[in-house]
CSV table of C-alpha atoms in Angstrom, one decimal:
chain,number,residue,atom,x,y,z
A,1,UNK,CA,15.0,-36.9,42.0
A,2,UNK,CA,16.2,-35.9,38.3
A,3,UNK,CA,19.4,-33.9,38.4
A,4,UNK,CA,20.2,-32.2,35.5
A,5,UNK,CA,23.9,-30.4,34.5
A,6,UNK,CA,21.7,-27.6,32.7
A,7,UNK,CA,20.2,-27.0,35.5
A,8,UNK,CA,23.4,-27.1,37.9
A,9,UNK,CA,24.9,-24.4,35.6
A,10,UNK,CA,22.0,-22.3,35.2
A,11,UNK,CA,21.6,-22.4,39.7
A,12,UNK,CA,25.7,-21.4,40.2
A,13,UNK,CA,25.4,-18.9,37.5
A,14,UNK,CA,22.3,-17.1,39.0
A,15,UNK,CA,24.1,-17.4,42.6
A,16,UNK,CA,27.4,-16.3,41.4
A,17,UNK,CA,25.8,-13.1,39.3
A,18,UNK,CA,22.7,-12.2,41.3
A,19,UNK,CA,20.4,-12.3,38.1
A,20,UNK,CA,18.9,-14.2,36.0
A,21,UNK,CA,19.2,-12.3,32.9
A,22,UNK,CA,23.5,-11.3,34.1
A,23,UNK,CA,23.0,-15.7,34.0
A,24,UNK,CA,21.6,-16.0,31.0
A,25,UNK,CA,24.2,-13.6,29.5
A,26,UNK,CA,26.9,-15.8,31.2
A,27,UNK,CA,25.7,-19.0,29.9
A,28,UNK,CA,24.3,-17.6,26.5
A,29,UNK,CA,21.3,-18.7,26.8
A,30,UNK,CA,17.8,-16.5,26.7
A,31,UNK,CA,17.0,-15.9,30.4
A,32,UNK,CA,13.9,-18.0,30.1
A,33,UNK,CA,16.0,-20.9,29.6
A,34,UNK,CA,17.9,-20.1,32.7
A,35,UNK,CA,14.5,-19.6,34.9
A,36,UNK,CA,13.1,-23.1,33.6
A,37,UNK,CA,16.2,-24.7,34.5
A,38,UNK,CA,16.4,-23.5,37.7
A,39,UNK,CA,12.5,-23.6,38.4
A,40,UNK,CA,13.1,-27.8,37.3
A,41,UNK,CA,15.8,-27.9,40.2
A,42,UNK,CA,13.6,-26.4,42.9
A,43,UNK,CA,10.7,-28.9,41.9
A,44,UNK,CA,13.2,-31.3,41.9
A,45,UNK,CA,14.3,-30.2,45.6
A,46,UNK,CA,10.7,-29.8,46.6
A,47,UNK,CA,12.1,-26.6,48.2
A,48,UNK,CA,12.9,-22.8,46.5
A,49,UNK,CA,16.7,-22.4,46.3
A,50,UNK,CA,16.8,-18.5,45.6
A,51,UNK,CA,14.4,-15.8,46.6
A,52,UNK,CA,13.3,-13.2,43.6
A,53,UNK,CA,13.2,-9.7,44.3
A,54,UNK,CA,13.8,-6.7,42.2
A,55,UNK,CA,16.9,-5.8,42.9
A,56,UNK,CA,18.8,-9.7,42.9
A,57,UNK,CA,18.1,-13.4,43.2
A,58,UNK,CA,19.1,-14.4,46.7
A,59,UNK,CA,20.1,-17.7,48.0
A,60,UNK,CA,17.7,-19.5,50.8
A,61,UNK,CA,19.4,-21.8,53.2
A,62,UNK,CA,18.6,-24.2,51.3
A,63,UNK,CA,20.2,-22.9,48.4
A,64,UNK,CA,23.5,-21.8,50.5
A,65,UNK,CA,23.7,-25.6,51.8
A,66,UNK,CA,24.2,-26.9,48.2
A,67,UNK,CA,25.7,-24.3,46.5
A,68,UNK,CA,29.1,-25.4,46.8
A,69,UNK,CA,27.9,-29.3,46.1
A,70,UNK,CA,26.6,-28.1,42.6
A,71,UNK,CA,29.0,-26.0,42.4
A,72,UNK,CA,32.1,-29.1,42.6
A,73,UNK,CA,29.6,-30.6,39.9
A,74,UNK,CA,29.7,-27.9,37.6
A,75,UNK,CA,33.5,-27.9,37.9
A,76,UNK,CA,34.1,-31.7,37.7
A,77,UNK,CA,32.1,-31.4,34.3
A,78,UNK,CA,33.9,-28.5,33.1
A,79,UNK,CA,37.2,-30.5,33.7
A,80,UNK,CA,36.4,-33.4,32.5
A,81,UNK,CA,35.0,-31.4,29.3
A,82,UNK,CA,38.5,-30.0,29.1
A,83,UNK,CA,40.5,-33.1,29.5
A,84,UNK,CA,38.1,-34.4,26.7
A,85,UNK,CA,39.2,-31.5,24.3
A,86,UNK,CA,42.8,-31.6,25.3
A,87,UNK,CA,42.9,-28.3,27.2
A,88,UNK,CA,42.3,-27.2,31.0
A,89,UNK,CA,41.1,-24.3,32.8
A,90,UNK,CA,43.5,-22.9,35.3
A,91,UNK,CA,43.3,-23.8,38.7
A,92,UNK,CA,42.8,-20.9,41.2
A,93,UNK,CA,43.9,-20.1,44.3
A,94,UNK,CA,41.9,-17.5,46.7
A,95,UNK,CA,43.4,-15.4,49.4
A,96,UNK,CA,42.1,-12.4,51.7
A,97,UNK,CA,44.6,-9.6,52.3
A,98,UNK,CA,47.7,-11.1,54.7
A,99,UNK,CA,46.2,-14.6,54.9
A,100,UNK,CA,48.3,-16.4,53.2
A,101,UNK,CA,51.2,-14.9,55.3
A,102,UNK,CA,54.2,-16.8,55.3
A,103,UNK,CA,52.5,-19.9,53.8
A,104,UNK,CA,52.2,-18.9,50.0
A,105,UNK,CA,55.0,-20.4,48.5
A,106,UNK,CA,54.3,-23.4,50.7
A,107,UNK,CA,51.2,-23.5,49.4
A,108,UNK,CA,51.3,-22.9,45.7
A,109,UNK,CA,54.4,-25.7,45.6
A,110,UNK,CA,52.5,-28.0,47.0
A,111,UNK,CA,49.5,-27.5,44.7
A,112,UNK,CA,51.4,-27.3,41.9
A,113,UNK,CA,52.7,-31.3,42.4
A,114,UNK,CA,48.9,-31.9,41.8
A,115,UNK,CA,48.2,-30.2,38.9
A,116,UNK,CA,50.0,-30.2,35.4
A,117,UNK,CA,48.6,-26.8,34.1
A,118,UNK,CA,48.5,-23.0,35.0
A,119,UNK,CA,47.8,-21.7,39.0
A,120,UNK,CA,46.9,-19.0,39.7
A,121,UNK,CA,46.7,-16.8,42.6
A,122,UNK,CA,43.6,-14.4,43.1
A,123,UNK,CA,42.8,-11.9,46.2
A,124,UNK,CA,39.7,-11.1,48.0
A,125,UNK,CA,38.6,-8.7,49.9
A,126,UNK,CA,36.0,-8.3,52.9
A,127,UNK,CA,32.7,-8.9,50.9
A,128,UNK,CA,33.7,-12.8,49.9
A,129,UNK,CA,36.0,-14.4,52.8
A,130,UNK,CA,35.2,-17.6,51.5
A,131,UNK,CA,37.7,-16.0,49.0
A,132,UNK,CA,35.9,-17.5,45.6
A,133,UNK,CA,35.0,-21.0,47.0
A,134,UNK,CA,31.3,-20.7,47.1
A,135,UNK,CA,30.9,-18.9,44.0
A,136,UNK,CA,32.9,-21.0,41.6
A,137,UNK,CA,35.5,-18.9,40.8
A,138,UNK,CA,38.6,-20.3,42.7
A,139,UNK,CA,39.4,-23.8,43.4
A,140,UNK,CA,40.9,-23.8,46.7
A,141,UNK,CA,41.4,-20.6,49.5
A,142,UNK,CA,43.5,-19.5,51.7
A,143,UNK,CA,41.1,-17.7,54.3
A,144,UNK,CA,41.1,-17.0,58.1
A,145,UNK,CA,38.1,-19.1,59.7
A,146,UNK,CA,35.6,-19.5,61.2
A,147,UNK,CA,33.4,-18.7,58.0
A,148,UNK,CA,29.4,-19.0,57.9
A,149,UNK,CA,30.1,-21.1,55.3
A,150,UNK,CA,28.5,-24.5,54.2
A,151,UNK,CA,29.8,-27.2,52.6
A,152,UNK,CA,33.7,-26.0,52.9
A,153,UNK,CA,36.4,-28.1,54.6
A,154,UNK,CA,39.4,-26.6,55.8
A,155,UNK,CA,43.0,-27.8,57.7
A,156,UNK,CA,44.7,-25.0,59.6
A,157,UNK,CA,48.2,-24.4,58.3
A,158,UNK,CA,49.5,-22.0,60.8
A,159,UNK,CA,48.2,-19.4,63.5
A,160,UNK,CA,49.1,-16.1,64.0
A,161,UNK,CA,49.1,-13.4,67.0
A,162,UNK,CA,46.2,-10.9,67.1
A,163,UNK,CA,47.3,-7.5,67.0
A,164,UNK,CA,45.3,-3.9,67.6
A,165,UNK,CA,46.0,-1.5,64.7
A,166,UNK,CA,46.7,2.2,66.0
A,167,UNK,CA,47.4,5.7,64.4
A,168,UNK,CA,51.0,6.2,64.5
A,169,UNK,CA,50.0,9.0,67.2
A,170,UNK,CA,48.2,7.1,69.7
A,171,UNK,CA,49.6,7.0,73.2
A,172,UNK,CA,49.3,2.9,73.4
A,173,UNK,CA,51.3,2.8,70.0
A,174,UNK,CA,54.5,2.9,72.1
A,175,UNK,CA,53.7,0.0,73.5
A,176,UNK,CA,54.7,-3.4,73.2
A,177,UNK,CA,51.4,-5.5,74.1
A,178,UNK,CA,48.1,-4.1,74.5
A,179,UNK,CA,45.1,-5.8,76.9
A,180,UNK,CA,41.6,-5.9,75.2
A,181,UNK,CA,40.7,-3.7,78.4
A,182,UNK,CA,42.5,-0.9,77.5
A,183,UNK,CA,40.8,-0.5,74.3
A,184,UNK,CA,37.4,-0.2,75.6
A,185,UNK,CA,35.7,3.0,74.7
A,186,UNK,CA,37.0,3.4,71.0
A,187,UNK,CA,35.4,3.5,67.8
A,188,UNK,CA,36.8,0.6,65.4
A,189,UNK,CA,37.2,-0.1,62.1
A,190,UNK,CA,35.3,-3.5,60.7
A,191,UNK,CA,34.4,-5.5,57.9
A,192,UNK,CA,31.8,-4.7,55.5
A,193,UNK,CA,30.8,-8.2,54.8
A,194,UNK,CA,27.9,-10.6,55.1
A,195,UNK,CA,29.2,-13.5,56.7
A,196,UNK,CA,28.0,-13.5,60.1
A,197,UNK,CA,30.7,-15.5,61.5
A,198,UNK,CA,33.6,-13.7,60.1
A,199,UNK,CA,32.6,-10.7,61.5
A,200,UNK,CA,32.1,-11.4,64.5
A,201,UNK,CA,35.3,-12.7,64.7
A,202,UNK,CA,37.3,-9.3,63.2
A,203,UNK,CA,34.7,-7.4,65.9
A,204,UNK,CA,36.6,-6.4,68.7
A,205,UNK,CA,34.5,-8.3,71.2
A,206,UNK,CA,35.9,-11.3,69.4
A,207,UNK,CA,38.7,-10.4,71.9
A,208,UNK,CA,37.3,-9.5,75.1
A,209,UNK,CA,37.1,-5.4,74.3
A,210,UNK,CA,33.9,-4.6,76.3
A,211,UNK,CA,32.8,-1.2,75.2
A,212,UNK,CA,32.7,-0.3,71.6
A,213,UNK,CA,31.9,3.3,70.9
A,214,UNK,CA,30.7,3.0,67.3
A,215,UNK,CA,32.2,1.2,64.3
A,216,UNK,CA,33.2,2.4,60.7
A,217,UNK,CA,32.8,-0.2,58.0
A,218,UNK,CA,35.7,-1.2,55.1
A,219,UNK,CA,35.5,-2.8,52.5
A,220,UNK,CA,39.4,-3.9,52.5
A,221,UNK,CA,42.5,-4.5,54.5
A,222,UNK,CA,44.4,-1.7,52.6
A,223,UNK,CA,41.2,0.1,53.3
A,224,UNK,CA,41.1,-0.6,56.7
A,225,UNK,CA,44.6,0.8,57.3
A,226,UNK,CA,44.0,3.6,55.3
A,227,UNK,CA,41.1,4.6,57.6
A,228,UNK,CA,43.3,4.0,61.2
A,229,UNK,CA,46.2,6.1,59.8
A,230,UNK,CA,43.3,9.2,59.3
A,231,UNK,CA,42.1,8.7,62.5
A,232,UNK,CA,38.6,7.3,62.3
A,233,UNK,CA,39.3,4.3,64.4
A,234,UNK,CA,41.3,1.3,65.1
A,235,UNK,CA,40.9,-2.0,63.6
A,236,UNK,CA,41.8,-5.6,64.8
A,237,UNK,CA,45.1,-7.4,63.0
A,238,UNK,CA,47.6,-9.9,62.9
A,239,UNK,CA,51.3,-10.2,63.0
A,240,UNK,CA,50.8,-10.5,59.3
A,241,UNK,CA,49.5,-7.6,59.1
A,242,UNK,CA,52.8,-5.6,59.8
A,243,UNK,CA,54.9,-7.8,57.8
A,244,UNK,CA,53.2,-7.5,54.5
A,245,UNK,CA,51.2,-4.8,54.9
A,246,UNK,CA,53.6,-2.0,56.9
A,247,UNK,CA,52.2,1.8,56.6
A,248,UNK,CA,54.5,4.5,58.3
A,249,UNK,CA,51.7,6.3,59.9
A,250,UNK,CA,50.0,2.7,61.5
A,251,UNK,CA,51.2,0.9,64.2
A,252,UNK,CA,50.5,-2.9,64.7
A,253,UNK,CA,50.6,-3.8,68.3
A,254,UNK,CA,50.3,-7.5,69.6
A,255,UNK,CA,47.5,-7.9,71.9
A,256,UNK,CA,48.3,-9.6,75.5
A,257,UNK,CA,48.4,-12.7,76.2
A,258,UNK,CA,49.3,-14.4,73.0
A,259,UNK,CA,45.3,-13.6,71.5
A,260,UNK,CA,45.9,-16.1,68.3
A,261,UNK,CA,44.2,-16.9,65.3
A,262,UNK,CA,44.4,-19.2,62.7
A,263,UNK,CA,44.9,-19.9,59.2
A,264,UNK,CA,43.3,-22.6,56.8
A,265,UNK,CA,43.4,-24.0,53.6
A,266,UNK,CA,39.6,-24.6,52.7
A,267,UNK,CA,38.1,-26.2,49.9
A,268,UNK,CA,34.4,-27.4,48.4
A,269,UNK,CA,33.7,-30.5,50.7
A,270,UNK,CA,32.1,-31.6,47.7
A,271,UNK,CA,34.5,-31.5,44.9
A,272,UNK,CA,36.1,-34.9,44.7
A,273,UNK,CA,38.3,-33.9,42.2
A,274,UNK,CA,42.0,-35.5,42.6
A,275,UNK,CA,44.0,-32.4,42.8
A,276,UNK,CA,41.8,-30.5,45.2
A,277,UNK,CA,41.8,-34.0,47.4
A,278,UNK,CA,45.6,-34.0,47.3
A,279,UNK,CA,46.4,-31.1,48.0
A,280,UNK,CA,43.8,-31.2,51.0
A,281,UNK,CA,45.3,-34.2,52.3
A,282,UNK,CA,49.2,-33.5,51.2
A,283,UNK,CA,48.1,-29.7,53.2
A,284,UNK,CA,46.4,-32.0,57.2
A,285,UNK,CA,50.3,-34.2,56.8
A,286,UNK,CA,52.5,-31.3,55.8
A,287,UNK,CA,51.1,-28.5,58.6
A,288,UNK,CA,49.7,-31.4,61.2
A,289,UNK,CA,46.2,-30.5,60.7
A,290,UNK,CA,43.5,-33.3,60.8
A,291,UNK,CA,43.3,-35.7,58.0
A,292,UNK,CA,40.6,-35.1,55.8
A,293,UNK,CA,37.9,-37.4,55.8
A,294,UNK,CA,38.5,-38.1,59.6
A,295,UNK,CA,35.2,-35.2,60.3
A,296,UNK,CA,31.9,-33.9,58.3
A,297,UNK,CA,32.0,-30.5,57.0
A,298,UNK,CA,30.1,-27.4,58.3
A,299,UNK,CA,26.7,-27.3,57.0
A,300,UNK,CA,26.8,-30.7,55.4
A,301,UNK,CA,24.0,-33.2,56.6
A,302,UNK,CA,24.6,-37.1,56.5
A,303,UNK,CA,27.3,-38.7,54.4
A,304,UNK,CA,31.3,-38.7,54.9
A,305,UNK,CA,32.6,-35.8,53.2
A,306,UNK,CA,36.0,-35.2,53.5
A,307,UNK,CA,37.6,-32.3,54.9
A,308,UNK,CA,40.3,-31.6,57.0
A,309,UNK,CA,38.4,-29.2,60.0
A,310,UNK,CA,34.7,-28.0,60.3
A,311,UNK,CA,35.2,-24.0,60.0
A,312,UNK,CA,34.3,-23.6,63.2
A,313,UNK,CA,37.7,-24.6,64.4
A,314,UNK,CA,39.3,-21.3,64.9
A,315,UNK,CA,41.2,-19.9,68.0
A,316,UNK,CA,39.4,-16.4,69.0
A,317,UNK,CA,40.1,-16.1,72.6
């Protein structure tokens, strides 16, 4: 098989834009270039890695499965490039809404002993949990597993208590702990995201509510809050949540029996870059997790690849 950078480029730009031509424009190239480059990788796959359609290229599984792989290539390139010239790029940090929680600072000090030029923090919303990884655009990610996402490996950092967000009104708002079986009945606020796996995990069956009445879709956290402060439903949150996110007309309400979650820092399995791999391992010593390398990563098939937990280790009782 005959692997070209090209065609690596031309594949993540096409995933990370959703066109060929918004690729070609990215790349500045003509969009035929960009099409023969990526038609050269799928013959060199022996498999298609997007799907055509009017509207946007879309990744097969195939395609999802080494995304990230050519994505850590692209990047390794691009840094070594930079090195090379005598500048760098800066390196980015992902986050989605109150993930990073108490952790940030942690965090960023810890990357910044592995890396001698600009960091830089960037926030998600619902549409990309992955928070940037899978697309390129950030180079590690603060994110709340599990994620239906190949190729990442994570460490957990911390956990944090499930809550039930409720109009300031609400009767159980007076309440210091609310069971999952009183909230059955109710219409609830959820993510407007494809990843299957997150959002089954901010559905409210995630937590053992039995009934759901009907479900209103956000696109964001502040959205979210915005939305159970007028009434259309409640929504499922952490103890985060209420401490960087407080609204006077929402109340955050721990759910019983100490319902946790957890908290990661994830990266491309693939990148072997030093200062991603540092951090990754500096991250499994500093918060306990597991030490990368010791497990494969989710979606990965053969090989070692380090990473620090597959992301399906989560806590969503």
């Amino acid at each position: 098989m005959t692997l070209t950078l090209p065609g690596l480029r031309a594949f993540v730009a096409v995933a990370r834009t959703g066109s060929f031509s918004a690729a070609a424009r990215q790349l500045d190239v003509r969009q035929p270039t960009v099409s023969e480059s990526v038609r050269r990788l799928e013959a060199a796959a022996g498999r298609p890695l997007l799907v055509r359609n009017r509207e946007r290229a879309e990744l097969t599984d195939l395609g999802r499965r080494i995304l990230a792989h050519a994505v850590a290539a692209v990047d390794a390139a691009d840094e070594l490039e930079g090195l090379l010239d005598g500048a760098s790029r800066p390196f980015t940090v992902g986050f989605l809404g109150e993930a990073a929680a108490g952790r940030t600072r942690e965090l960023l000090d810890l990357v910044q002993t592995h890396v001698a030029g600009d960091v830089r923090l960037r926030r998600y919303d619902f549409d990309d949990p992955s928070c940037g990884l899978l697309d390129g655009h950030c180079d590690l990610a603060i994110v709340w597993p599990p994620l239906d996402a190949p190729g990442l490996g994570m460490v957990t950092v911390s956990s944090d208590r499930r809550c039930v967000a409720l109009p300031a009104t609400d009767p159980l708002a007076r309440r210091s702990e609310v069971a999952p079986a009183e909230l059955g009945g109710r219409t609830w606020v959820v993510p407007r995201t494809g990843d299957v796996a997150y959002a089954g995990f901010r559905h409210p069956s995630a937590v053992g509510v039995a009934h759901v009445a009907g479900t209103v879709p956000s696109g964001s956290l502040e959205e979210t809050l915005e939305l159970v402060a007028a009434g259309r439903g409640c929504a499922l949150a952490s103890t985060s949540t209420d401490e960087h996110y407080a609204r006077s007309n929402v109340v955050i309400v721990p759910l019983a029996g100490d319902v946790r979650c957890t908290v990661a820092l994830a990266w491309r399995a693939a990148d072997r870059r030093p200062a991603v791999r540092g951090v990754a391992e500096d991250a499994a010593r500093l918060f306990g997790g597991t030490p990368p390398g010791s497990r494969r990563a989710a979606g990965d098939e053969g090989g070692t690849a380090w990473d620090g937990c597959t992301s399906s280790t989560w806590t969503g009782r």
